PDB file of C-alpha atoms in Angstrom:
ATOM      1  CA  UNK A   1      44.125  54.838  -2.783  1.00  0.00           C
ATOM      2  CA  UNK A   2      47.619  53.656  -3.672  1.00  0.00           C
ATOM      3  CA  UNK A   3      48.444  49.999  -3.170  1.00  0.00           C
ATOM      4  CA  UNK A   4      51.359  47.826  -4.246  1.00  0.00           C
ATOM      5  CA  UNK A   5      51.893  44.101  -4.021  1.00  0.00           C
ATOM      6  CA  UNK A   6      54.937  41.981  -4.738  1.00  0.00           C
ATOM      7  CA  UNK A   7      54.694  38.526  -6.242  1.00  0.00           C
ATOM      8  CA  UNK A   8      57.142  35.869  -7.289  1.00  0.00           C
ATOM      9  CA  UNK A   9      58.940  32.762  -6.053  1.00  0.00           C
ATOM     10  CA  UNK A  10      59.531  32.266  -2.355  1.00  0.00           C
ATOM     11  CA  UNK A  11      62.462  29.912  -2.932  1.00  0.00           C
ATOM     12  CA  UNK A  12      65.228  30.110  -5.495  1.00  0.00           C
ATOM     13  CA  UNK A  13      68.360  28.054  -5.878  1.00  0.00           C
ATOM     14  CA  UNK A  14      71.876  29.508  -5.817  1.00  0.00           C
ATOM     15  CA  UNK A  15      72.990  30.891  -9.196  1.00  0.00           C
ATOM     16  CA  UNK A  16      69.393  31.165 -10.408  1.00  0.00           C
ATOM     17  CA  UNK A  17      67.758  34.395 -11.546  1.00  0.00           C
ATOM     18  CA  UNK A  18      65.041  35.962  -9.409  1.00  0.00           C
ATOM     19  CA  UNK A  19      62.104  37.682 -11.059  1.00  0.00           C
ATOM     20  CA  UNK A  20      59.674  39.637  -8.902  1.00  0.00           C
ATOM     21  CA  UNK A  21      56.634  41.534 -10.061  1.00  0.00           C
ATOM     22  CA  UNK A  22      55.161  44.578  -8.368  1.00  0.00           C
ATOM     23  CA  UNK A  23      51.521  45.135  -9.264  1.00  0.00           C
ATOM     24  CA  UNK A  24      50.161  48.486  -8.238  1.00  0.00           C
ATOM     25  CA  UNK A  25      46.990  50.559  -8.329  1.00  0.00           C
ATOM     26  CA  UNK A  26      45.958  54.097  -7.532  1.00  0.00           C
ATOM     27  CA  UNK A  27      48.566  55.750  -9.733  1.00  0.00           C
ATOM     28  CA  UNK A  28      50.013  55.521 -13.211  1.00  0.00           C
ATOM     29  CA  UNK A  29      53.644  55.074 -14.135  1.00  0.00           C
ATOM     30  CA  UNK A  30      53.038  57.237 -17.165  1.00  0.00           C
ATOM     31  CA  UNK A  31      52.439  60.285 -14.972  1.00  0.00           C
ATOM     32  CA  UNK A  32      55.306  62.746 -14.695  1.00  0.00           C
ATOM     33  CA  UNK A  33      57.555  62.474 -11.625  1.00  0.00           C
ATOM     34  CA  UNK A  34      56.219  59.083 -10.585  1.00  0.00           C
ATOM     35  CA  UNK A  35      58.598  56.266  -9.741  1.00  0.00           C
ATOM     36  CA  UNK A  36      58.585  52.774  -8.238  1.00  0.00           C
ATOM     37  CA  UNK A  37      61.508  51.511  -6.235  1.00  0.00           C
ATOM     38  CA  UNK A  38      62.713  48.201  -4.841  1.00  0.00           C
ATOM     39  CA  UNK A  39      64.110  47.803  -1.356  1.00  0.00           C
ATOM     40  CA  UNK A  40      65.094  44.597   0.432  1.00  0.00           C
ATOM     41  CA  UNK A  41      65.626  43.573   4.023  1.00  0.00           C
ATOM     42  CA  UNK A  42      67.483  40.429   5.111  1.00  0.00           C
ATOM     43  CA  UNK A  43      65.916  38.758   8.155  1.00  0.00           C
ATOM     44  CA  UNK A  44      66.678  40.809  11.242  1.00  0.00           C
ATOM     45  CA  UNK A  45      68.781  43.287   9.308  1.00  0.00           C
ATOM     46  CA  UNK A  46      68.547  46.754   7.829  1.00  0.00           C
ATOM     47  CA  UNK A  47      66.880  48.038   4.693  1.00  0.00           C
ATOM     48  CA  UNK A  48      68.877  48.116   1.476  1.00  0.00           C
ATOM     49  CA  UNK A  49      67.891  50.130  -1.572  1.00  0.00           C
ATOM     50  CA  UNK A  50      68.096  48.216  -4.842  1.00  0.00           C
ATOM     51  CA  UNK A  51      66.869  50.530  -7.550  1.00  0.00           C
ATOM     52  CA  UNK A  52      64.089  52.578  -9.047  1.00  0.00           C
ATOM     53  CA  UNK A  53      62.338  53.172 -12.345  1.00  0.00           C
ATOM     54  CA  UNK A  54      60.804  56.491 -13.331  1.00  0.00           C
ATOM     55  CA  UNK A  55      57.771  57.346 -15.397  1.00  0.00           C
ATOM     56  CA  UNK A  56      60.020  58.212 -18.333  1.00  0.00           C
ATOM     57  CA  UNK A  57      61.804  54.824 -18.141  1.00  0.00           C
ATOM     58  CA  UNK A  58      64.932  56.272 -16.558  1.00  0.00           C
ATOM     59  CA  UNK A  59      66.409  53.908 -14.028  1.00  0.00           C
ATOM     60  CA  UNK A  60      68.718  54.116 -11.051  1.00  0.00           C
ATOM     61  CA  UNK A  61      70.446  51.108  -9.506  1.00  0.00           C
ATOM     62  CA  UNK A  62      72.411  50.415  -6.361  1.00  0.00           C
ATOM     63  CA  UNK A  63      76.047  50.712  -7.323  1.00  0.00           C
ATOM     64  CA  UNK A  64      76.980  47.488  -5.550  1.00  0.00           C
ATOM     65  CA  UNK A  65      74.282  45.431  -7.291  1.00  0.00           C
ATOM     66  CA  UNK A  66      74.014  47.232 -10.608  1.00  0.00           C
ATOM     67  CA  UNK A  67      75.569  44.430 -12.633  1.00  0.00           C
ATOM     68  CA  UNK A  68      72.952  41.960 -11.396  1.00  0.00           C
ATOM     69  CA  UNK A  69      69.795  44.087 -11.508  1.00  0.00           C
ATOM     70  CA  UNK A  70      67.290  44.996 -14.155  1.00  0.00           C
ATOM     71  CA  UNK A  71      64.071  46.921 -13.526  1.00  0.00           C
ATOM     72  CA  UNK A  72      61.410  47.235 -16.198  1.00  0.00           C
ATOM     73  CA  UNK A  73      57.847  48.479 -16.327  1.00  0.00           C
ATOM     74  CA  UNK A  74      54.643  47.604 -18.114  1.00  0.00           C
ATOM     75  CA  UNK A  75      52.518  50.696 -17.814  1.00  0.00           C
ATOM     76  CA  UNK A  76      49.456  49.084 -19.387  1.00  0.00           C
ATOM     77  CA  UNK A  77      49.484  46.346 -16.748  1.00  0.00           C
ATOM     78  CA  UNK A  78      50.479  48.661 -13.869  1.00  0.00           C
ATOM     79  CA  UNK A  79      53.443  46.446 -13.144  1.00  0.00           C
ATOM     80  CA  UNK A  80      57.132  46.828 -12.419  1.00  0.00           C
ATOM     81  CA  UNK A  81      59.474  43.849 -12.695  1.00  0.00           C
ATOM     82  CA  UNK A  82      62.728  43.326 -10.812  1.00  0.00           C
ATOM     83  CA  UNK A  83      65.230  40.811 -12.141  1.00  0.00           C
ATOM     84  CA  UNK A  84      68.281  39.820 -10.125  1.00  0.00           C
ATOM     85  CA  UNK A  85      70.792  37.374 -11.550  1.00  0.00           C
ATOM     86  CA  UNK A  86      73.155  34.936  -9.885  1.00  0.00           C
ATOM     87  CA  UNK A  87      71.286  34.694  -6.604  1.00  0.00           C
ATOM     88  CA  UNK A  88      73.152  33.550  -3.513  1.00  0.00           C
ATOM     89  CA  UNK A  89      72.290  32.850   0.131  1.00  0.00           C
ATOM     90  CA  UNK A  90      73.164  36.438   1.092  1.00  0.00           C
ATOM     91  CA  UNK A  91      70.289  37.592  -1.120  1.00  0.00           C
ATOM     92  CA  UNK A  92      67.768  35.934   1.184  1.00  0.00           C
ATOM     93  CA  UNK A  93      65.526  38.813   2.202  1.00  0.00           C
ATOM     94  CA  UNK A  94      62.093  40.349   2.161  1.00  0.00           C
ATOM     95  CA  UNK A  95      61.786  42.306  -1.047  1.00  0.00           C
ATOM     96  CA  UNK A  96      59.576  45.392  -1.092  1.00  0.00           C
ATOM     97  CA  UNK A  97      58.382  47.557  -3.923  1.00  0.00           C
ATOM     98  CA  UNK A  98      57.413  51.104  -3.040  1.00  0.00           C
ATOM     99  CA  UNK A  99      55.921  54.228  -4.594  1.00  0.00           C
ATOM    100  CA  UNK A 100      58.320  57.161  -4.778  1.00  0.00           C
ATOM    101  CA  UNK A 101      56.731  60.359  -3.549  1.00  0.00           C
ATOM    102  CA  UNK A 102      56.333  62.394  -6.775  1.00  0.00           C
ATOM    103  CA  UNK A 103      58.916  65.136  -7.042  1.00  0.00           C
ATOM    104  CA  UNK A 104      60.630  66.997  -9.829  1.00  0.00           C
ATOM    105  CA  UNK A 105      63.968  66.637  -8.058  1.00  0.00           C
ATOM    106  CA  UNK A 106      66.148  63.691  -9.029  1.00  0.00           C
ATOM    107  CA  UNK A 107      67.595  63.693  -5.512  1.00  0.00           C
ATOM    108  CA  UNK A 108      64.464  62.996  -3.558  1.00  0.00           C
ATOM    109  CA  UNK A 109      63.919  59.299  -2.976  1.00  0.00           C
ATOM    110  CA  UNK A 110      61.069  59.151  -0.499  1.00  0.00           C
ATOM    111  CA  UNK A 111      58.838  56.107  -0.467  1.00  0.00           C
ATOM    112  CA  UNK A 112      55.378  56.923   0.810  1.00  0.00           C
ATOM    113  CA  UNK A 113      53.535  53.713  -0.053  1.00  0.00           C
ATOM    114  CA  UNK A 114      54.963  50.224   0.285  1.00  0.00           C
ATOM    115  CA  UNK A 115      53.914  46.747  -0.641  1.00  0.00           C
ATOM    116  CA  UNK A 116      53.599  44.122   2.054  1.00  0.00           C
ATOM    117  CA  UNK A 117      56.888  42.568   0.994  1.00  0.00           C
ATOM    118  CA  UNK A 118      57.700  39.066  -0.147  1.00  0.00           C
ATOM    119  CA  UNK A 119      60.264  36.822   1.523  1.00  0.00           C
ATOM    120  CA  UNK A 120      62.653  35.202  -0.910  1.00  0.00           C
ATOM    121  CA  UNK A 121      64.884  32.427   0.378  1.00  0.00           C
ATOM    122  CA  UNK A 122      67.948  31.332  -1.545  1.00  0.00           C
ATOM    123  CA  UNK A 123      68.806  27.734  -0.818  1.00  0.00           C
ATOM    124  CA  UNK A 124      69.603  24.535  -2.642  1.00  0.00           C
TER     125      UNK A 124
ATOM    126  CA  UNK B   1      80.239  53.552   3.109  1.00  0.00           C
ATOM    127  CA  UNK B   2      77.652  50.783   3.255  1.00  0.00           C
ATOM    128  CA  UNK B   3      75.212  52.291   5.752  1.00  0.00           C
ATOM    129  CA  UNK B   4      74.538  55.372   7.790  1.00  0.00           C
ATOM    130  CA  UNK B   5      75.356  54.958  11.475  1.00  0.00           C
ATOM    131  CA  UNK B   6      72.517  54.737  13.956  1.00  0.00           C
ATOM    132  CA  UNK B   7      72.492  53.570  17.569  1.00  0.00           C
ATOM    133  CA  UNK B   8      71.324  49.982  17.792  1.00  0.00           C
ATOM    134  CA  UNK B   9      68.770  50.774  20.445  1.00  0.00           C
ATOM    135  CA  UNK B  10      67.204  53.575  22.444  1.00  0.00           C
ATOM    136  CA  UNK B  11      64.560  53.500  25.120  1.00  0.00           C
ATOM    137  CA  UNK B  12      62.277  55.797  27.021  1.00  0.00           C
ATOM    138  CA  UNK B  13      59.268  55.797  29.279  1.00  0.00           C
ATOM    139  CA  UNK B  14      55.793  56.840  28.181  1.00  0.00           C
ATOM    140  CA  UNK B  15      55.517  60.608  27.987  1.00  0.00           C
ATOM    141  CA  UNK B  16      59.255  61.139  27.710  1.00  0.00           C
ATOM    142  CA  UNK B  17      61.194  62.356  24.684  1.00  0.00           C
ATOM    143  CA  UNK B  18      63.927  60.536  22.829  1.00  0.00           C
ATOM    144  CA  UNK B  19      66.280  61.299  19.965  1.00  0.00           C
ATOM    145  CA  UNK B  20      67.754  58.939  17.397  1.00  0.00           C
ATOM    146  CA  UNK B  21      70.893  60.009  15.568  1.00  0.00           C
ATOM    147  CA  UNK B  22      71.961  59.153  12.039  1.00  0.00           C
ATOM    148  CA  UNK B  23      75.540  59.891  11.054  1.00  0.00           C
ATOM    149  CA  UNK B  24      76.838  59.936   7.539  1.00  0.00           C
ATOM    150  CA  UNK B  25      79.396  61.840   5.525  1.00  0.00           C
ATOM    151  CA  UNK B  26      79.662  64.875   3.295  1.00  0.00           C
ATOM    152  CA  UNK B  27      78.606  62.725   0.333  1.00  0.00           C
ATOM    153  CA  UNK B  28      75.220  61.964   1.845  1.00  0.00           C
ATOM    154  CA  UNK B  29      73.706  63.415   5.038  1.00  0.00           C
ATOM    155  CA  UNK B  30      76.133  66.288   5.283  1.00  0.00           C
ATOM    156  CA  UNK B  31      75.980  67.250   1.646  1.00  0.00           C
ATOM    157  CA  UNK B  32      72.264  67.311   1.012  1.00  0.00           C
ATOM    158  CA  UNK B  33      69.001  68.081   2.759  1.00  0.00           C
ATOM    159  CA  UNK B  34      67.442  64.901   1.442  1.00  0.00           C
ATOM    160  CA  UNK B  35      67.151  62.906   4.650  1.00  0.00           C
ATOM    161  CA  UNK B  36      64.143  60.810   5.520  1.00  0.00           C
ATOM    162  CA  UNK B  37      63.048  58.600   8.405  1.00  0.00           C
ATOM    163  CA  UNK B  38      60.970  55.428   8.379  1.00  0.00           C
ATOM    164  CA  UNK B  39      59.163  53.604  11.148  1.00  0.00           C
ATOM    165  CA  UNK B  40      58.820  49.830  10.917  1.00  0.00           C
ATOM    166  CA  UNK B  41      56.759  47.677  13.226  1.00  0.00           C
ATOM    167  CA  UNK B  42      57.574  43.946  13.401  1.00  0.00           C
ATOM    168  CA  UNK B  43      56.427  42.095  10.316  1.00  0.00           C
ATOM    169  CA  UNK B  44      55.224  45.271   8.645  1.00  0.00           C
ATOM    170  CA  UNK B  45      56.437  47.458   5.814  1.00  0.00           C
ATOM    171  CA  UNK B  46      58.245  50.687   6.648  1.00  0.00           C
ATOM    172  CA  UNK B  47      56.262  53.905   6.966  1.00  0.00           C
ATOM    173  CA  UNK B  48      57.590  57.298   5.901  1.00  0.00           C
ATOM    174  CA  UNK B  49      57.696  59.604   8.935  1.00  0.00           C
ATOM    175  CA  UNK B  50      59.975  62.483   7.902  1.00  0.00           C
ATOM    176  CA  UNK B  51      61.309  63.725   4.563  1.00  0.00           C
ATOM    177  CA  UNK B  52      63.525  66.619   3.494  1.00  0.00           C
ATOM    178  CA  UNK B  53      65.085  66.498   6.989  1.00  0.00           C
ATOM    179  CA  UNK B  54      62.196  68.202   8.760  1.00  0.00           C
ATOM    180  CA  UNK B  55      58.940  67.671   6.872  1.00  0.00           C
ATOM    181  CA  UNK B  56      56.149  65.364   8.013  1.00  0.00           C
ATOM    182  CA  UNK B  57      53.842  63.647   5.516  1.00  0.00           C
ATOM    183  CA  UNK B  58      50.169  64.207   6.026  1.00  0.00           C
ATOM    184  CA  UNK B  59      48.847  62.075   8.859  1.00  0.00           C
ATOM    185  CA  UNK B  60      52.106  61.743  10.788  1.00  0.00           C
ATOM    186  CA  UNK B  61      51.883  62.982  14.360  1.00  0.00           C
ATOM    187  CA  UNK B  62      53.608  66.259  15.185  1.00  0.00           C
ATOM    188  CA  UNK B  63      55.273  64.392  18.056  1.00  0.00           C
ATOM    189  CA  UNK B  64      57.806  63.350  15.407  1.00  0.00           C
ATOM    190  CA  UNK B  65      60.342  65.906  14.256  1.00  0.00           C
ATOM    191  CA  UNK B  66      63.588  65.889  12.316  1.00  0.00           C
ATOM    192  CA  UNK B  67      66.713  67.986  12.244  1.00  0.00           C
ATOM    193  CA  UNK B  68      70.247  67.985  10.910  1.00  0.00           C
ATOM    194  CA  UNK B  69      73.605  69.371  11.914  1.00  0.00           C
ATOM    195  CA  UNK B  70      76.634  68.731   9.769  1.00  0.00           C
ATOM    196  CA  UNK B  71      76.882  65.041   8.914  1.00  0.00           C
ATOM    197  CA  UNK B  72      74.343  63.979  11.533  1.00  0.00           C
ATOM    198  CA  UNK B  73      70.574  63.926  11.223  1.00  0.00           C
ATOM    199  CA  UNK B  74      68.264  63.308  14.140  1.00  0.00           C
ATOM    200  CA  UNK B  75      64.741  62.109  14.733  1.00  0.00           C
ATOM    201  CA  UNK B  76      63.047  63.291  17.878  1.00  0.00           C
ATOM    202  CA  UNK B  77      59.915  61.770  19.341  1.00  0.00           C
ATOM    203  CA  UNK B  78      58.138  63.597  22.130  1.00  0.00           C
ATOM    204  CA  UNK B  79      55.415  62.323  24.422  1.00  0.00           C
ATOM    205  CA  UNK B  80      56.420  58.692  23.863  1.00  0.00           C
ATOM    206  CA  UNK B  81      53.551  56.278  23.440  1.00  0.00           C
ATOM    207  CA  UNK B  82      53.504  52.509  23.462  1.00  0.00           C
ATOM    208  CA  UNK B  83      52.650  52.491  19.750  1.00  0.00           C
ATOM    209  CA  UNK B  84      55.941  54.258  18.984  1.00  0.00           C
ATOM    210  CA  UNK B  85      57.843  51.088  19.859  1.00  0.00           C
ATOM    211  CA  UNK B  86      59.323  50.040  16.526  1.00  0.00           C
ATOM    212  CA  UNK B  87      62.470  50.052  14.436  1.00  0.00           C
ATOM    213  CA  UNK B  88      63.480  53.360  12.899  1.00  0.00           C
ATOM    214  CA  UNK B  89      65.607  53.822   9.801  1.00  0.00           C
ATOM    215  CA  UNK B  90      67.116  56.958   8.394  1.00  0.00           C
ATOM    216  CA  UNK B  91      67.829  57.351   4.707  1.00  0.00           C
ATOM    217  CA  UNK B  92      69.649  59.902   2.599  1.00  0.00           C
ATOM    218  CA  UNK B  93      70.448  60.699  -0.962  1.00  0.00           C
ATOM    219  CA  UNK B  94      74.066  59.750  -1.609  1.00  0.00           C
ATOM    220  CA  UNK B  95      76.210  61.086  -4.403  1.00  0.00           C
ATOM    221  CA  UNK B  96      78.062  57.776  -4.500  1.00  0.00           C
ATOM    222  CA  UNK B  97      75.313  55.158  -4.315  1.00  0.00           C
ATOM    223  CA  UNK B  98      72.094  57.165  -4.828  1.00  0.00           C
ATOM    224  CA  UNK B  99      70.172  55.995  -1.745  1.00  0.00           C
ATOM    225  CA  UNK B 100      71.677  54.894   1.550  1.00  0.00           C
ATOM    226  CA  UNK B 101      69.853  53.627   4.622  1.00  0.00           C
ATOM    227  CA  UNK B 102      70.935  53.551   8.221  1.00  0.00           C
ATOM    228  CA  UNK B 103      71.502  50.365  10.155  1.00  0.00           C
ATOM    229  CA  UNK B 104      68.285  50.852  12.099  1.00  0.00           C
ATOM    230  CA  UNK B 105      67.452  51.690  15.706  1.00  0.00           C
ATOM    231  CA  UNK B 106      65.155  49.683  17.918  1.00  0.00           C
ATOM    232  CA  UNK B 107      63.032  51.929  20.107  1.00  0.00           C
ATOM    233  CA  UNK B 108      61.729  50.369  23.290  1.00  0.00           C
ATOM    234  CA  UNK B 109      59.021  52.091  25.295  1.00  0.00           C
ATOM    235  CA  UNK B 110      59.563  50.994  28.870  1.00  0.00           C
TER     236      UNK B 110
END
């Protein structure tokens, strides 16, 4: 059974750096074609894709946020870490990590298991 | 383009059928058959309902179906049930930004 859970601060101040950890079970990020993505959702608004890390450490980032994002993995701990710099009020959102449905195609970004999400508020 | 275009809301009565559209461009929906749909109930994480335009993951009811014509993808739900009331999001591979979501559609079962 695949599960994922996000953890990290619920409140960050403007200009600070956000670090969120996704701890997962039921799969290994060393297995071919596996990936873990990050998606966020501002309150009452739509989903926004942030980025993804693959089993082979390749990464893909949202073009609009690329300069602020870093995604890393610790395979031994079954964790993926999202870092987002220079946080602002517009970054207030629920942040989800999700398991990418394994596929050999680099074009298929389907998320079949999701964490419960963690609400991050940016405020001074 | 920041988001695929979906109607803000749709509604239907139990037992009826509805369709939700998702319009993009030739750099996303129209250019690739990598469209997916997610269902999200209030306060819950999204659930994958359709992938590769028409395919259903195991466990998803066959009342849900997907299609695509040109730059527009569609999600159809037949035999509406109260439990179908949720927000629905489309998503597509995009050659410009990798993954793009729609603005979301709120489905109300009357």
